[in-house]
PDB file of C-alpha atoms in Angstrom:
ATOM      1  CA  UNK A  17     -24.994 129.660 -72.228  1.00 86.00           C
ATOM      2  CA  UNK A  18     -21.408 128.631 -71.084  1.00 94.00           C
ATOM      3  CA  UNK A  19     -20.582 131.959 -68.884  1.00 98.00           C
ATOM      4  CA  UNK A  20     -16.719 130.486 -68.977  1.00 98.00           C
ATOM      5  CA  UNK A  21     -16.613 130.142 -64.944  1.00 98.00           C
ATOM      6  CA  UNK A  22     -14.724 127.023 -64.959  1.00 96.00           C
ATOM      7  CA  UNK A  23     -11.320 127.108 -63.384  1.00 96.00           C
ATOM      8  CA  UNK A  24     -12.017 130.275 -62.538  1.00 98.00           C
ATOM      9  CA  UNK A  25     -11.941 131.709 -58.719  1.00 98.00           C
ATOM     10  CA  UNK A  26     -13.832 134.525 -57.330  1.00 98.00           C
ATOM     11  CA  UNK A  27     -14.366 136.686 -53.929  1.00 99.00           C
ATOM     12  CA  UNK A  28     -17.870 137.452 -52.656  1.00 98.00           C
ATOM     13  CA  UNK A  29     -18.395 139.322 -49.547  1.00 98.00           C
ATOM     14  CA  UNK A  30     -21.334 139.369 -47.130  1.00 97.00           C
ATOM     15  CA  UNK A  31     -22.172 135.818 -48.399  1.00 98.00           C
ATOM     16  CA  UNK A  32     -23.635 133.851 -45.743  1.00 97.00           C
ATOM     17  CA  UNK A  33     -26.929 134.821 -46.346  1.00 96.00           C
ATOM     18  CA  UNK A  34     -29.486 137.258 -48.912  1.00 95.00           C
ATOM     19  CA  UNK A  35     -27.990 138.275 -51.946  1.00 97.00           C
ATOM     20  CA  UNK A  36     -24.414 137.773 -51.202  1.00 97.00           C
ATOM     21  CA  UNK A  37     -24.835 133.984 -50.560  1.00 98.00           C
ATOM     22  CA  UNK A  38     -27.293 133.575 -53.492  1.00 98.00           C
ATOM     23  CA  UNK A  39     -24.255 134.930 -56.125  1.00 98.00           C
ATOM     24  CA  UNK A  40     -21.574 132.486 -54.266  1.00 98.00           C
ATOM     25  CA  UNK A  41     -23.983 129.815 -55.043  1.00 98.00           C
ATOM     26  CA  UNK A  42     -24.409 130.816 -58.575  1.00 98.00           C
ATOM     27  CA  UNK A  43     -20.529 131.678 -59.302  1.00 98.00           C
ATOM     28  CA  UNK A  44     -20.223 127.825 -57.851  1.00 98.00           C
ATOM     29  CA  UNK A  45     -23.139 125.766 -59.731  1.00 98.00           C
ATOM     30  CA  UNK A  46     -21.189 127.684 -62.833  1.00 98.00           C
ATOM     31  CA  UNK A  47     -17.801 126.333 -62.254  1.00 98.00           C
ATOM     32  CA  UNK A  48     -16.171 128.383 -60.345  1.00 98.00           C
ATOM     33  CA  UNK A  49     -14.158 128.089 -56.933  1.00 98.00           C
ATOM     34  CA  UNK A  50     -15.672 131.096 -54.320  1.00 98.00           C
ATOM     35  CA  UNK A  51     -13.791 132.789 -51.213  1.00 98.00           C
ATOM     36  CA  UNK A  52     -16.748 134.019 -49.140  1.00 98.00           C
ATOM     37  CA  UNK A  53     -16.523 135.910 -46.082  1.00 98.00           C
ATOM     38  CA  UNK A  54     -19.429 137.073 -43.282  1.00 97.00           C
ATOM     39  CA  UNK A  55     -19.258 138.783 -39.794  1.00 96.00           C
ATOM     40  CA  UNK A  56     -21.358 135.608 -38.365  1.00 96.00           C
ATOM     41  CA  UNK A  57     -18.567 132.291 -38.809  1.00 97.00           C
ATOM     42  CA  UNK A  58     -21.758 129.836 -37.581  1.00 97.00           C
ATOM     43  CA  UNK A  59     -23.963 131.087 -40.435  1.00 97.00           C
ATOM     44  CA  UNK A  60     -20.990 131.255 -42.851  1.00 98.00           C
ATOM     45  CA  UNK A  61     -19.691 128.168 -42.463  1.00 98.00           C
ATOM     46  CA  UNK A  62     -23.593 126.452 -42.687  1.00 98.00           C
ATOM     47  CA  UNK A  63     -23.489 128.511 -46.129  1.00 98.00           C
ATOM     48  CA  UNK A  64     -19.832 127.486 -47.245  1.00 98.00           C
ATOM     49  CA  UNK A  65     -21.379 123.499 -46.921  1.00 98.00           C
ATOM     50  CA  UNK A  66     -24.426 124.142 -48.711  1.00 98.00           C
ATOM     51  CA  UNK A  67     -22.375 125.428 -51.394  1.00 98.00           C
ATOM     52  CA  UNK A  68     -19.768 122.851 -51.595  1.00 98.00           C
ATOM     53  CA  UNK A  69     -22.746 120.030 -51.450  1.00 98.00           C
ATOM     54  CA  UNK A  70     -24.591 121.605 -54.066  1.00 98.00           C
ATOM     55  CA  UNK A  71     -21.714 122.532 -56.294  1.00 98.00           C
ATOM     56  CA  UNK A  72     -18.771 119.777 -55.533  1.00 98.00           C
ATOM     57  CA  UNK A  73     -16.327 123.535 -55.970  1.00 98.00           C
ATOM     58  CA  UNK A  74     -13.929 124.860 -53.430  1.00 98.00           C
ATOM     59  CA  UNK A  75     -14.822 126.617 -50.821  1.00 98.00           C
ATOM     60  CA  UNK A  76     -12.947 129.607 -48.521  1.00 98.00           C
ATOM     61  CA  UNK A  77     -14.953 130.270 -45.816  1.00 98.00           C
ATOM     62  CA  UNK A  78     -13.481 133.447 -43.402  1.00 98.00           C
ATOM     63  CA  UNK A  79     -15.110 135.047 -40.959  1.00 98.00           C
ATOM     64  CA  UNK A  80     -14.090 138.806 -41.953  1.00 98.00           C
ATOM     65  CA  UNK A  81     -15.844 142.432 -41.363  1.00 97.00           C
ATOM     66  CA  UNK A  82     -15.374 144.421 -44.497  1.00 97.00           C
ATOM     67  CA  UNK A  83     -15.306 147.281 -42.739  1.00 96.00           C
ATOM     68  CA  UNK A  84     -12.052 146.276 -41.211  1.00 97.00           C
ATOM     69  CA  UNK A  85      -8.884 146.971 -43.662  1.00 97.00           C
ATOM     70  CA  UNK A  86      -6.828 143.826 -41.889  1.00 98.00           C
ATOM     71  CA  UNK A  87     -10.034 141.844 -42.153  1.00 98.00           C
ATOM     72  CA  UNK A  88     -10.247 142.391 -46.293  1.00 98.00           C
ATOM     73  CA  UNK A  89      -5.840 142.167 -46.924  1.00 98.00           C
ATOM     74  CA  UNK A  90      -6.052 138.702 -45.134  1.00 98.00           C
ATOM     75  CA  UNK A  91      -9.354 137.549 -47.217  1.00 98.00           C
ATOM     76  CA  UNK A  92      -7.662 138.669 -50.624  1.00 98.00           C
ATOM     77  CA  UNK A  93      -4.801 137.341 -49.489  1.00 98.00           C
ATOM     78  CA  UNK A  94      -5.897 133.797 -48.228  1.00 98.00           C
ATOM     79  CA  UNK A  95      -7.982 133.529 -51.416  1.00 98.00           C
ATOM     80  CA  UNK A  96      -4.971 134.245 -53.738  1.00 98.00           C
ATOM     81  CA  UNK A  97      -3.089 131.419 -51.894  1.00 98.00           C
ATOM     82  CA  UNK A  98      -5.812 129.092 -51.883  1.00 98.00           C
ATOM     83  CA  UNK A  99      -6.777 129.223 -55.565  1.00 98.00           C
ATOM     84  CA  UNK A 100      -3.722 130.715 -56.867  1.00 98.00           C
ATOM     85  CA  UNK A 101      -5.686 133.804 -59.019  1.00 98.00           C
ATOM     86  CA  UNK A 102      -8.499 135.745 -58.546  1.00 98.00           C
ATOM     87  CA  UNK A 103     -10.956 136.296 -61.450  1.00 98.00           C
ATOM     88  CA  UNK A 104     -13.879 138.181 -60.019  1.00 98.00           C
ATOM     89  CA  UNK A 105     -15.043 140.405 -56.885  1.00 98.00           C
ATOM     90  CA  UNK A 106     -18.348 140.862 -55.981  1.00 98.00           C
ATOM     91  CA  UNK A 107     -18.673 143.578 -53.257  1.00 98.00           C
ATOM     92  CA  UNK A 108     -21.374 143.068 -51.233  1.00 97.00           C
ATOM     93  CA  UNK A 109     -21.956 144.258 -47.627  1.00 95.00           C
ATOM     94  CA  UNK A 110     -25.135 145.148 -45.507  1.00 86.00           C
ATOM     95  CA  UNK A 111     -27.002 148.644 -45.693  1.00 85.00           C
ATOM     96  CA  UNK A 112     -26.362 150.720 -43.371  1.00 90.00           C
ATOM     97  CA  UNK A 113     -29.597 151.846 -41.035  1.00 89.00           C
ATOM     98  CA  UNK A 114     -32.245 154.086 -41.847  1.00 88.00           C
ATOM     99  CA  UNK A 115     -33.313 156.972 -40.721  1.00 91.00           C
ATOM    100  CA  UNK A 116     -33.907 160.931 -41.829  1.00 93.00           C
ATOM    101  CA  UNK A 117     -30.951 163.277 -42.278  1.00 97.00           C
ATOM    102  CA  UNK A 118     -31.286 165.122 -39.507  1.00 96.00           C
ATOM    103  CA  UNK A 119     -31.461 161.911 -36.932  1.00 95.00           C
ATOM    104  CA  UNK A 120     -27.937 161.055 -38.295  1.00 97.00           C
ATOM    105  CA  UNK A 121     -24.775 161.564 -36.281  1.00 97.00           C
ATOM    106  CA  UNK A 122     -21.562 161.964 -37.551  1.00 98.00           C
ATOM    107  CA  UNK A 123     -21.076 158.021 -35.605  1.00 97.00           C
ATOM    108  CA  UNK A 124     -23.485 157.422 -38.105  1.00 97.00           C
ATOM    109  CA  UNK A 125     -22.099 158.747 -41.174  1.00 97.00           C
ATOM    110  CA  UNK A 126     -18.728 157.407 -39.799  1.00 97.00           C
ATOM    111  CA  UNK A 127     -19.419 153.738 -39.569  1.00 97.00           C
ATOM    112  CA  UNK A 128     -21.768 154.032 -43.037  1.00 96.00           C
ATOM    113  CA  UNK A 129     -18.417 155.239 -44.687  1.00 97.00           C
ATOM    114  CA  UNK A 130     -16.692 152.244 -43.372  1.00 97.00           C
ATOM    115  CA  UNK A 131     -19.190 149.601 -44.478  1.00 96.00           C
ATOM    116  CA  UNK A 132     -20.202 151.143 -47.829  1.00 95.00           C
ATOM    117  CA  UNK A 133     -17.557 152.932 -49.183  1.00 96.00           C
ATOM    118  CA  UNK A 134     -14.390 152.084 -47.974  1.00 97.00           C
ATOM    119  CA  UNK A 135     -14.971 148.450 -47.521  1.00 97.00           C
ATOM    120  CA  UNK A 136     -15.295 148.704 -51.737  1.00 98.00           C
ATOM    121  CA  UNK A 137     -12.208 150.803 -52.402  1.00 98.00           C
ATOM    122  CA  UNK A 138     -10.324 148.662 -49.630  1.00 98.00           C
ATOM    123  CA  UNK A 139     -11.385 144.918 -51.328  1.00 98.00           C
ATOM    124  CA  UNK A 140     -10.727 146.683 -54.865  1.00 98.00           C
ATOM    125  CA  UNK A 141      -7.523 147.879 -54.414  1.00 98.00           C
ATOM    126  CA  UNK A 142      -6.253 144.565 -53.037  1.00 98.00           C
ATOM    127  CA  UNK A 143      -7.165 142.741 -55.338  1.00 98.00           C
ATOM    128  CA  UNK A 144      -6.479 144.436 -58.814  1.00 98.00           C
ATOM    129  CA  UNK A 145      -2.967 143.096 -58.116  1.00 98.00           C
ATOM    130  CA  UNK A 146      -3.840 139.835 -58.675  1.00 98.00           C
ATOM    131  CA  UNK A 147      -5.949 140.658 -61.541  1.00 98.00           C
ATOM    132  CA  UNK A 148      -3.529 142.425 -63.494  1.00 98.00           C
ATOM    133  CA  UNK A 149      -1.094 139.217 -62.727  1.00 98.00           C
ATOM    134  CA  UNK A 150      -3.327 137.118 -64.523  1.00 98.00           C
ATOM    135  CA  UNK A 151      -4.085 139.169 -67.688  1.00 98.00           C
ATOM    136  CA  UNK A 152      -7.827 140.654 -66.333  1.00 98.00           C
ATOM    137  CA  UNK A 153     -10.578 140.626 -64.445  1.00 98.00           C
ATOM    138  CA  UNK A 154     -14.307 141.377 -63.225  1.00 98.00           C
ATOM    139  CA  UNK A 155     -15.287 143.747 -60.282  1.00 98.00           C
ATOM    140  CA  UNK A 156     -19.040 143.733 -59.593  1.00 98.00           C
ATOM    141  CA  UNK A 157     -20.084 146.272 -56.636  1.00 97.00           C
ATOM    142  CA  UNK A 158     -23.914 145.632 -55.398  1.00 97.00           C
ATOM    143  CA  UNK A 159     -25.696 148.610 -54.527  1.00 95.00           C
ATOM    144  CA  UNK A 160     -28.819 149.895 -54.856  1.00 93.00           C
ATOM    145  CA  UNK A 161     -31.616 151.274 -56.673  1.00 92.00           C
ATOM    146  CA  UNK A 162     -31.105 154.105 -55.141  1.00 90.00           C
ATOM    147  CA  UNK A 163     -28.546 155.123 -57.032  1.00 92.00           C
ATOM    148  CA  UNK A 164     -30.728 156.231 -59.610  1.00 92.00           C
ATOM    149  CA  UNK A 165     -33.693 156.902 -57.540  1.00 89.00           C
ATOM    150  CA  UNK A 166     -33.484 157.833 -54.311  1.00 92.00           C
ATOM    151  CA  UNK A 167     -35.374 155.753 -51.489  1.00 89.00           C
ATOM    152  CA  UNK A 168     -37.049 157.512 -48.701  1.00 89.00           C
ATOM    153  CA  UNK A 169     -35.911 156.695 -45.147  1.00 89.00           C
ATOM    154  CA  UNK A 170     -32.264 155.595 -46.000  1.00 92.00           C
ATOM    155  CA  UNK A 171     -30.308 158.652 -46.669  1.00 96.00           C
ATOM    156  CA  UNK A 172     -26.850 157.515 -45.736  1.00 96.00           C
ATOM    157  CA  UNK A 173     -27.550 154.380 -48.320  1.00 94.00           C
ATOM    158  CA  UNK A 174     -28.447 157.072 -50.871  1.00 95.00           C
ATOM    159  CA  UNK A 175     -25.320 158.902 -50.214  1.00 96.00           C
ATOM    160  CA  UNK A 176     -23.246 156.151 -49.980  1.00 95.00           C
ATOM    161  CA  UNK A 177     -24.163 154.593 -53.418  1.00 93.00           C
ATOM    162  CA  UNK A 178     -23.999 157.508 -55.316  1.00 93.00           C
ATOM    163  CA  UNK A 179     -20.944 157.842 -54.396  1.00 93.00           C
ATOM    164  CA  UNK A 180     -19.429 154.541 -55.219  1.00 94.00           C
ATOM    165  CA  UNK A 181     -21.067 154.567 -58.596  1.00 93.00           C
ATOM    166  CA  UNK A 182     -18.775 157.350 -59.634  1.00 95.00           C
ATOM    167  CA  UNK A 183     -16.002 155.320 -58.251  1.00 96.00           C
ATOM    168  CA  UNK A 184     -17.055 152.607 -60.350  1.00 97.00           C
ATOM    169  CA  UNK A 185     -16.906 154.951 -63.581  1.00 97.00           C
ATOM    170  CA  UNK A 186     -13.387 156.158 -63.031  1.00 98.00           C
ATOM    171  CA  UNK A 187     -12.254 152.478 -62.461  1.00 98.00           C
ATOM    172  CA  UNK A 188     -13.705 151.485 -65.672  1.00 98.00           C
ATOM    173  CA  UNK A 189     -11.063 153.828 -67.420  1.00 98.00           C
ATOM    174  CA  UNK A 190      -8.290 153.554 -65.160  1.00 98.00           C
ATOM    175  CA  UNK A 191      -8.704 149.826 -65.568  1.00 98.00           C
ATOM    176  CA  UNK A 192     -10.261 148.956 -69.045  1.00 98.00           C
ATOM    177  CA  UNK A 193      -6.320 148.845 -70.082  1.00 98.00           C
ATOM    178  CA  UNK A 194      -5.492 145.704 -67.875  1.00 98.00           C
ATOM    179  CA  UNK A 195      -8.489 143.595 -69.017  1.00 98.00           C
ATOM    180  CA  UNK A 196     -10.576 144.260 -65.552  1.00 98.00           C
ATOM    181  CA  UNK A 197     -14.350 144.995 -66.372  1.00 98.00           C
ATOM    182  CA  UNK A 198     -16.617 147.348 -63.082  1.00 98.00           C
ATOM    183  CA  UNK A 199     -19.570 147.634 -63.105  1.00 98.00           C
ATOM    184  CA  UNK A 200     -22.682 147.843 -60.692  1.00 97.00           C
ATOM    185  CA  UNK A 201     -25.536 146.170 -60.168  1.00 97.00           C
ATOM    186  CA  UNK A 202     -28.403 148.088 -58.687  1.00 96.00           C
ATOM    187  CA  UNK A 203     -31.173 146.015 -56.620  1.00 95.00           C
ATOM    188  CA  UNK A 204     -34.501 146.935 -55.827  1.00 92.00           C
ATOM    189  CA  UNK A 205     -36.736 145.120 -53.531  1.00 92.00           C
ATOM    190  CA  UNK A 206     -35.323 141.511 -53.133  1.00 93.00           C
ATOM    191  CA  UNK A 207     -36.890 138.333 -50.330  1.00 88.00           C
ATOM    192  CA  UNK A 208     -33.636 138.996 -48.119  1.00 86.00           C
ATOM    193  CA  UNK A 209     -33.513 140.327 -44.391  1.00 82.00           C
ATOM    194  CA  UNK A 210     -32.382 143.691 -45.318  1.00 81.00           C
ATOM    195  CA  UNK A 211     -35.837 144.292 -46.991  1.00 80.00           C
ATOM    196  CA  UNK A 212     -37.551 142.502 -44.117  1.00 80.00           C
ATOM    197  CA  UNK A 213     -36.108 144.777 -41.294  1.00 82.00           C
ATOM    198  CA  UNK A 214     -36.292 148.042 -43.808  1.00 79.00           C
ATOM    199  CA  UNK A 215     -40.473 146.706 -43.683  1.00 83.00           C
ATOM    200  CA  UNK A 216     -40.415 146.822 -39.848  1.00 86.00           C
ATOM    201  CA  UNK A 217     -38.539 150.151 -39.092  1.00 82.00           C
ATOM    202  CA  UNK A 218     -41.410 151.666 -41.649  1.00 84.00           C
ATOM    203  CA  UNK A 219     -44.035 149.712 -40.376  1.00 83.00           C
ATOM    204  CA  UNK A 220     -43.375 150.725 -36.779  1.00 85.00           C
ATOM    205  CA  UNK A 221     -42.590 154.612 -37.961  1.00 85.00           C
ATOM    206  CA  UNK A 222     -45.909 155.041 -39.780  1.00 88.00           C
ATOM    207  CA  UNK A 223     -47.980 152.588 -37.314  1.00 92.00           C
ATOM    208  CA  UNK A 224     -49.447 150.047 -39.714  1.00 91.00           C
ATOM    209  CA  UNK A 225     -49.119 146.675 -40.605  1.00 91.00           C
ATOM    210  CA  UNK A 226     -45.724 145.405 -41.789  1.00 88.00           C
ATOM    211  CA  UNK A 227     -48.320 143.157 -43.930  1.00 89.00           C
ATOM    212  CA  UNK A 228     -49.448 146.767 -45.149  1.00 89.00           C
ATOM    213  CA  UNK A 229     -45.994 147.852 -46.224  1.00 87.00           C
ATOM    214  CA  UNK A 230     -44.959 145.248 -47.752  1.00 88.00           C
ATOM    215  CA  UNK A 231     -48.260 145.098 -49.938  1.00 90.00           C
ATOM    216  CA  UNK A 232     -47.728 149.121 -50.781  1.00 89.00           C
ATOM    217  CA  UNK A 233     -43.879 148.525 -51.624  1.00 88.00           C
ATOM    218  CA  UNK A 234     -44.717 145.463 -53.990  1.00 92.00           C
ATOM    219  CA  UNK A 235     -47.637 147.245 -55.958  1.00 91.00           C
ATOM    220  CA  UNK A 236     -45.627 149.993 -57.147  1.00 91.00           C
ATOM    221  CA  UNK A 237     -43.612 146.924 -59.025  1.00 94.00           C
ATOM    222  CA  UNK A 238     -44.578 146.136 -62.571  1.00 94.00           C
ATOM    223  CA  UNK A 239     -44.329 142.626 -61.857  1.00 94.00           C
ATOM    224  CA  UNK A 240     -46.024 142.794 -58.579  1.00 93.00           C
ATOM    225  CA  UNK A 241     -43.565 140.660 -56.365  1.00 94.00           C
ATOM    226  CA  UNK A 242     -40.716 141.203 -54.640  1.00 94.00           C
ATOM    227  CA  UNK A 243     -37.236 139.300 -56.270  1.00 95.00           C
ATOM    228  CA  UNK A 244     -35.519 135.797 -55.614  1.00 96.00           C
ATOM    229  CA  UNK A 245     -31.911 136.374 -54.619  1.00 96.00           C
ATOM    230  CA  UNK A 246     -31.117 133.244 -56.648  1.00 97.00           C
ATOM    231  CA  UNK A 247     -32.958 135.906 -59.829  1.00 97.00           C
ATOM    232  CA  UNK A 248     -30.599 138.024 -59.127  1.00 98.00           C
ATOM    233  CA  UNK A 249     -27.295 136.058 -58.514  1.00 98.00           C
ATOM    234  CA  UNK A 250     -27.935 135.241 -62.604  1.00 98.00           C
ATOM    235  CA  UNK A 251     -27.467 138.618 -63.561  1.00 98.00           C
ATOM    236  CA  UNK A 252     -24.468 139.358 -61.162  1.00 98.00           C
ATOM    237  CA  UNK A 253     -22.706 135.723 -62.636  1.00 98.00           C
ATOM    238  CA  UNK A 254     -22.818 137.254 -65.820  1.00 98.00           C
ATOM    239  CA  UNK A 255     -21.200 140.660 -65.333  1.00 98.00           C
ATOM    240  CA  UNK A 256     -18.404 139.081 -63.156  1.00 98.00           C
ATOM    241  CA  UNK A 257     -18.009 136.211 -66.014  1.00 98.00           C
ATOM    242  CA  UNK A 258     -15.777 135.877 -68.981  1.00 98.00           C
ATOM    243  CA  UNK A 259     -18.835 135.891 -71.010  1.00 98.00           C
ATOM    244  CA  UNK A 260     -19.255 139.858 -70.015  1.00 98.00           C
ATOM    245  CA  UNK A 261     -16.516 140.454 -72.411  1.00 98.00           C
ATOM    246  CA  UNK A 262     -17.486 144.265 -73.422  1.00 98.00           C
ATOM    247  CA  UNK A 263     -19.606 145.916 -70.980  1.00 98.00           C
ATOM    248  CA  UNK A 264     -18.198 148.408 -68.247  1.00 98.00           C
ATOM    249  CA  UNK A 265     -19.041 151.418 -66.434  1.00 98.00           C
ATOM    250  CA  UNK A 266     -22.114 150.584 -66.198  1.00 98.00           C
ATOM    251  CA  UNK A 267     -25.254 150.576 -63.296  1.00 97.00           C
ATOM    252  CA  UNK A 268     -27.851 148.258 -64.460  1.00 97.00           C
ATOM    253  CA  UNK A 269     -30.976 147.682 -62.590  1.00 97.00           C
ATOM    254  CA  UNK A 270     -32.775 144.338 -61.534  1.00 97.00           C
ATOM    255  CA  UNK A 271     -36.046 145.481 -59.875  1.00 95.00           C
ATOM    256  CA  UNK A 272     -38.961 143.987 -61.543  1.00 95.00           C
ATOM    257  CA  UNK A 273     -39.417 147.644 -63.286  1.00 95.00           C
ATOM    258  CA  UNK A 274     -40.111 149.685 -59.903  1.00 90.00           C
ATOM    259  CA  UNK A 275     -37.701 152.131 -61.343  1.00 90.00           C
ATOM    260  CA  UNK A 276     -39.646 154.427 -64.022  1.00 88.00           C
ATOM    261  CA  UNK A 277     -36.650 156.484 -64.701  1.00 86.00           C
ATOM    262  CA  UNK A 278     -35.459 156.858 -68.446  1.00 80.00           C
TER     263      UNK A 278
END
């Protein structure tokens, strides 16, 4: 299936490793031209030649922390210049830490707000613009399961993407009328470091094995395995694709069935 990424451009944050580098890749092999950003510039720019090797596309690589508003205007804003439109966001940044409500400080909830939330209405909001210039657009937030199911342990991530799913609900009205599609894609245990240090913290709270968490976590999936980021980079190259022509609003989950809800 022809998704309709060529001479297209996107923006994918947190993309030097884990899921964020996995849908840069994918946008890329598809056709289109990626602006990719990361807090670590060695590890990004290692990514930003694998994917120009693999993919022969153009690459923006900028070392930028989303949770910095001068950080996302000059990403937007170099990627504009360097492709000359912008197609498709992906918002992607790392989870903020775990930990029980009552062992959270209000430096906590602070810096959570930051990453999570504002980082999304920050990269959204500069780049609709450019969107709306060109007649439409895609806006794909990553999340989390937890969204629809909370997750034990992680109660500002709960919070936090809750929240931004009702974001994502009024954009879908506010912005249906300019051609831009948002929607969210919801994760649920994926091969990436988040899930490997979310293992650890549990493993060293409870005292066991991080072999025995990780065993417990995957048998409660239908599947019984944890993800691929490249698995899920297909789903998030369709939503932010042409090819998603008519779906918006919308939290859809990739988990391997872990999620029972109806």
């Amino acid at each position: 299936m022809d998704l309709g990424w060529t001479g297209k451009a996107a923006i994918v944050t947190a993309a030097s490793r884990g899921l964020g580098k996995a849908c840069a890749m994918r946008l890329a092999l598809e056709g289109a031209d990626v602006a990719i950003c990361a807090r670590d510039e060695a590890e990004l720019m290692r990514t930003a030649d694998e994917i120009r090797k693999a993919s022969g596309r153009d690459v923006l690589a900028m070392r930028a922390d989303v949770s910095q508003p001068g950080d996302i205007k000059a990403l937007v804003d170099a990627a504009a210049r360097r492709f000359g439109r912008i197609d498709a966001l992906i918002c992607n940044a790392g989870g903020p830490p775990s930990g029980a409500f009552m062992d959270m400080t209000d430096e906590h909830w602070e810096a959570a707000v930051q990453l999570n939330l504002m980082s999304v209405i920050r990269l959204i909001r500069e780049t609709v613009p450019h969107m709306q210039r060109i007649g439409g657009g895609r806006i794909v937030n990553i999340s989390s399961v937890a969204i629809k199911q909370p997750i034990p342990g992680l109660v500002l991530s709960n919070t936090l993407r809750a929240g931004l799913h009702g974001l994502v609900k009024t954009l879908a009205n506010e912005l249906a009328p300019a051609g831009i599609l948002v929607n969210t894609l919801c994760p649920g245990r994926f091969e990436t470091d988040r899930i490997l240090g979310l293992d650890r913290a549990s493993a060293e709270r409870e005292g066991i094995p991080v072999e025995e968490v990780r065993r417990r976590s995957e048998s409660s999936i239908p599947l019984g395995r944890s993800g691929d980021p490249e698995e899920f980079a297909r789903y998030a190259a369709f939503l932010a694709s042409p090819a998603n022509s008519y779906m918006t609003g919308q939290a859809i989950v990739v988990d391997g069935g872990q999620w029972r809800g109806v």
